[in-house]
Coordinates of C-alpha atoms in Angstrom, one line a residue:
Chain Q
X1 CA 82.6 98.3 94.7
X2 CA 82.3 102.0 95.6
X3 CA 85.5 103.6 96.7
X4 CA 87.0 106.8 98.1
X5 CA 89.0 108.7 95.5
X6 CA 91.6 111.3 96.2
X7 CA 93.4 113.8 94.0
X8 CA 96.1 114.5 93.3
X9 CA 98.1 111.4 94.1
X10 CA 101.2 113.5 94.7
X11 CA 101.5 117.2 95.4
X12 CA 104.8 119.1 95.7
X13 CA 104.7 122.5 97.2
X14 CA 107.0 125.1 98.6
X15 CA 107.1 126.0 102.2
X16 CA 104.6 128.7 103.0
X17 CA 102.3 127.9 100.1
X18 CA 98.7 126.9 100.4
X19 CA 97.6 123.4 99.3
X20 CA 94.2 121.9 98.9
X21 CA 93.8 118.1 98.9
X22 CA 90.6 116.8 97.4
X23 CA 88.5 113.7 98.2
X24 CA 85.3 112.2 96.9
X25 CA 83.9 110.0 99.6
X26 CA 81.6 107.1 98.9
X27 CA 78.3 108.6 97.8
X28 CA 75.9 107.5 100.6
X29 CA 78.4 108.0 103.4
X30 CA 77.7 110.6 106.0
X31 CA 80.9 110.8 108.1
X32 CA 84.2 112.0 106.7
X33 CA 87.7 112.0 108.0
X34 CA 91.2 113.1 107.2
X35 CA 94.2 111.1 108.5
X36 CA 97.8 111.6 107.8
X37 CA 100.8 109.2 107.8
X38 CA 104.3 110.4 108.1
X39 CA 106.6 108.0 106.2
X40 CA 106.9 104.7 108.0
X41 CA 104.8 105.8 110.9
X42 CA 101.3 105.1 112.0
X43 CA 98.1 106.6 110.7
X44 CA 97.1 109.6 112.7
X45 CA 93.7 111.2 113.1
X46 CA 93.3 114.8 112.0
X47 CA 89.7 115.6 111.8
X48 CA 86.2 114.2 111.5
X49 CA 83.3 115.9 109.8
X50 CA 79.6 115.3 110.0
X51 CA 76.5 117.2 109.1
X52 CA 78.6 120.0 107.5
X53 CA 80.6 120.7 110.5
X54 CA 83.7 119.4 112.3
X55 CA 82.9 116.8 114.9
X56 CA 86.3 116.4 116.4
X57 CA 89.9 117.4 115.6
X58 CA 93.2 116.4 116.9
X59 CA 96.1 118.5 118.3
X60 CA 97.7 118.3 114.9
X61 CA 94.7 120.0 113.3
X62 CA 95.7 123.6 114.2
X63 CA 94.6 126.9 112.6
X64 CA 96.6 126.2 109.5
X65 CA 94.2 123.4 108.6
X66 CA 90.6 123.6 107.4
X67 CA 88.1 121.3 105.9
X68 CA 85.2 121.9 103.6
X69 CA 82.4 120.1 101.9
X70 CA 81.8 122.6 99.1
X71 CA 79.1 120.5 97.3
X72 CA 77.4 117.2 97.7
X73 CA 80.3 115.1 96.6
X74 CA 83.7 116.7 97.5
X75 CA 85.5 116.9 100.8
X76 CA 88.6 119.0 100.9
X77 CA 91.5 119.6 103.3
X78 CA 93.3 122.9 103.1
X79 CA 96.7 123.7 104.6
X80 CA 97.1 127.5 104.5
X81 CA 100.8 127.9 104.9
X82 CA 102.7 124.6 104.6
X83 CA 105.6 123.7 106.7
X84 CA 108.3 121.1 106.1
X85 CA 106.8 118.9 108.8
X86 CA 103.5 118.8 106.9
X87 CA 105.1 116.4 104.4
X88 CA 103.2 113.1 104.7
X89 CA 100.6 110.9 103.1
X90 CA 97.1 112.3 103.7
X91 CA 94.3 109.9 103.7
X92 CA 90.6 110.7 103.3
X93 CA 88.1 108.2 104.7
X94 CA 84.4 107.9 104.9
X95 CA 81.8 105.7 106.6
X96 CA 78.1 105.1 106.8
X97 CA 76.8 104.7 110.3
X98 CA 78.9 102.8 112.9
X99 CA 80.6 100.7 110.3
X100 CA 84.2 100.6 109.1
X101 CA 86.2 103.4 107.6
X102 CA 86.9 103.2 103.9
X103 CA 90.1 104.9 103.0
X104 CA 91.3 106.4 99.7
X105 CA 94.7 105.7 98.3
X106 CA 96.0 109.0 99.7
X107 CA 97.8 112.1 98.5
X108 CA 101.5 112.3 99.1
X109 CA 102.4 115.8 100.1
X110 CA 106.0 116.9 99.7
X111 CA 106.9 120.3 101.1
X112 CA 110.2 121.7 100.0
Chain V
X1 CA 92.7 109.7 125.5
X2 CA 92.8 106.3 123.8
X3 CA 96.1 104.7 123.1
X4 CA 96.7 101.5 121.0
X5 CA 99.9 99.5 121.3
X6 CA 100.8 97.0 118.6
X7 CA 103.4 94.3 118.5
X8 CA 105.6 93.2 116.9
X9 CA 106.7 96.0 114.6
X10 CA 108.1 93.5 112.1
X11 CA 107.3 89.9 111.6
X12 CA 108.8 87.4 109.1
X13 CA 107.3 84.0 108.6
X14 CA 107.8 81.2 106.1
X15 CA 105.1 80.7 103.5
X16 CA 102.4 78.4 105.0
X17 CA 103.2 79.3 108.6
X18 CA 100.8 81.3 110.8
X19 CA 101.3 84.9 111.8
X20 CA 99.9 86.6 114.9
X21 CA 99.8 90.3 115.6
X22 CA 98.7 91.6 119.0
X23 CA 97.2 94.9 120.1
X24 CA 96.2 96.4 123.4
X25 CA 94.0 99.4 124.0
X26 CA 93.6 101.7 127.0
X27 CA 90.0 102.9 126.9
X28 CA 87.5 100.4 128.1
X29 CA 84.8 102.3 126.3
X30 CA 86.1 101.2 122.9
X31 CA 83.7 98.8 121.3
X32 CA 84.8 98.3 117.7
X33 CA 88.2 96.9 116.6
X34 CA 89.0 96.8 112.9
X35 CA 92.2 95.5 111.2
X36 CA 93.6 97.1 108.1
X37 CA 96.1 95.9 105.6
X38 CA 98.2 98.5 103.8
X39 CA 100.1 97.7 100.7
X40 CA 102.9 99.9 99.3
X41 CA 101.5 103.1 97.9
X42 CA 97.9 102.4 98.8
X43 CA 95.5 103.4 101.6
X44 CA 94.6 101.0 104.4
X45 CA 92.1 98.4 103.4
X46 CA 89.8 96.7 106.0
X47 CA 90.4 93.0 106.2
X48 CA 88.4 92.1 109.3
X49 CA 86.7 93.7 112.3
X50 CA 85.2 92.7 115.6
X51 CA 82.8 94.3 118.0
X52 CA 83.0 94.1 121.8
X53 CA 80.0 91.8 122.1
X54 CA 81.9 89.0 120.3
X55 CA 85.1 87.2 121.4
X56 CA 86.2 85.8 118.1
X57 CA 85.5 86.2 114.4
X58 CA 86.9 84.3 111.5
X59 CA 87.0 84.9 107.7
X60 CA 88.7 82.1 105.8
X61 CA 92.5 82.3 106.7
X62 CA 92.0 85.4 108.9
X63 CA 90.7 85.5 112.5
X64 CA 90.5 88.1 115.2
X65 CA 90.2 87.5 118.9
X66 CA 89.2 90.0 121.6
X67 CA 89.7 89.8 125.3
X68 CA 87.7 92.8 126.8
X69 CA 88.9 92.1 130.3
X70 CA 92.5 92.4 129.4
X71 CA 91.9 94.9 126.7
X72 CA 93.8 92.8 124.1
X73 CA 92.9 91.9 120.6
X74 CA 94.8 89.8 118.1
X75 CA 95.0 89.1 114.3
X76 CA 95.7 85.5 113.3
X77 CA 96.6 84.7 109.7
X78 CA 97.0 81.0 108.9
X79 CA 98.6 79.4 105.8
X80 CA 100.4 82.6 105.0
X81 CA 101.1 83.4 101.3
X82 CA 103.5 85.9 99.8
X83 CA 100.6 88.2 98.9
X84 CA 99.9 88.6 102.6
X85 CA 103.1 90.6 102.9
X86 CA 102.1 94.2 103.8
X87 CA 101.8 96.5 106.8
X88 CA 98.9 95.6 109.1
X89 CA 97.3 98.1 111.5
X90 CA 94.9 97.5 114.3
X91 CA 92.5 100.2 115.5
X92 CA 90.2 100.9 118.3
X93 CA 87.1 102.9 117.9
X94 CA 86.2 105.4 120.5
X95 CA 82.7 106.7 120.2
X96 CA 82.8 110.4 120.7
X97 CA 79.7 112.4 120.0
X98 CA 78.7 109.6 117.6
X99 CA 81.6 110.1 115.2
X100 CA 83.6 107.0 116.2
X101 CA 87.1 108.3 115.9
X102 CA 89.6 105.5 115.2
X103 CA 92.9 105.3 116.9
X104 CA 95.4 103.2 115.1
X105 CA 98.3 101.1 116.4
X106 CA 101.8 101.6 115.1
X107 CA 101.7 98.9 112.5
X108 CA 103.3 95.6 111.9
X109 CA 105.3 94.9 108.7
X110 CA 104.6 91.3 107.8
X111 CA 107.0 89.5 105.4
X112 CA 106.0 86.1 104.1
X113 CA 109.1 84.3 102.8
X114 CA 108.6 82.0 99.8

């Protein structure tokens, strides 16, 4: 069964550094998402992306965040200057049409 | 905006018993309600979903019910097994510009005791 893949599984970075989290959505999907989950808390929406542009973003998704689909397969989340509170699991998800989201296994980001 | 409440936050049941998790949503425009299971170290995995034109859906030991008037929906797991132990999240789908942003509940940690 096709799946969403994310790399790396764990990323450790120092405060103020830039990080790029990578995702390969399911190949025929058109809608792409990033969510985050702070340890033990609920899954929170960050941003949705369709037709090469952001469809919607949450209050969390401020100017430090950006997303890109650099080619036909990858979907990336960049955090320009990481803060301690950015430490969380980041999940990429994709879907085709009005169906369910398919999530990757996440990238654990630790900011020290 | 949409808000999804989920209860209980933790639930322990004996193996073979049933488990029920309940969610309420605030936006009457929501029309799609998936349930996800999250095992340790993994992403959420869809287990069942229901659309607003249906009141109940069943898939083997798992069922979901929806009360649109009350804006409630529930997950029912029968004959629970130890491998059902996980965190379960409900979600409500809000169609915004066709992108269907999902709002998740706060999660229920289910423990099935052998």
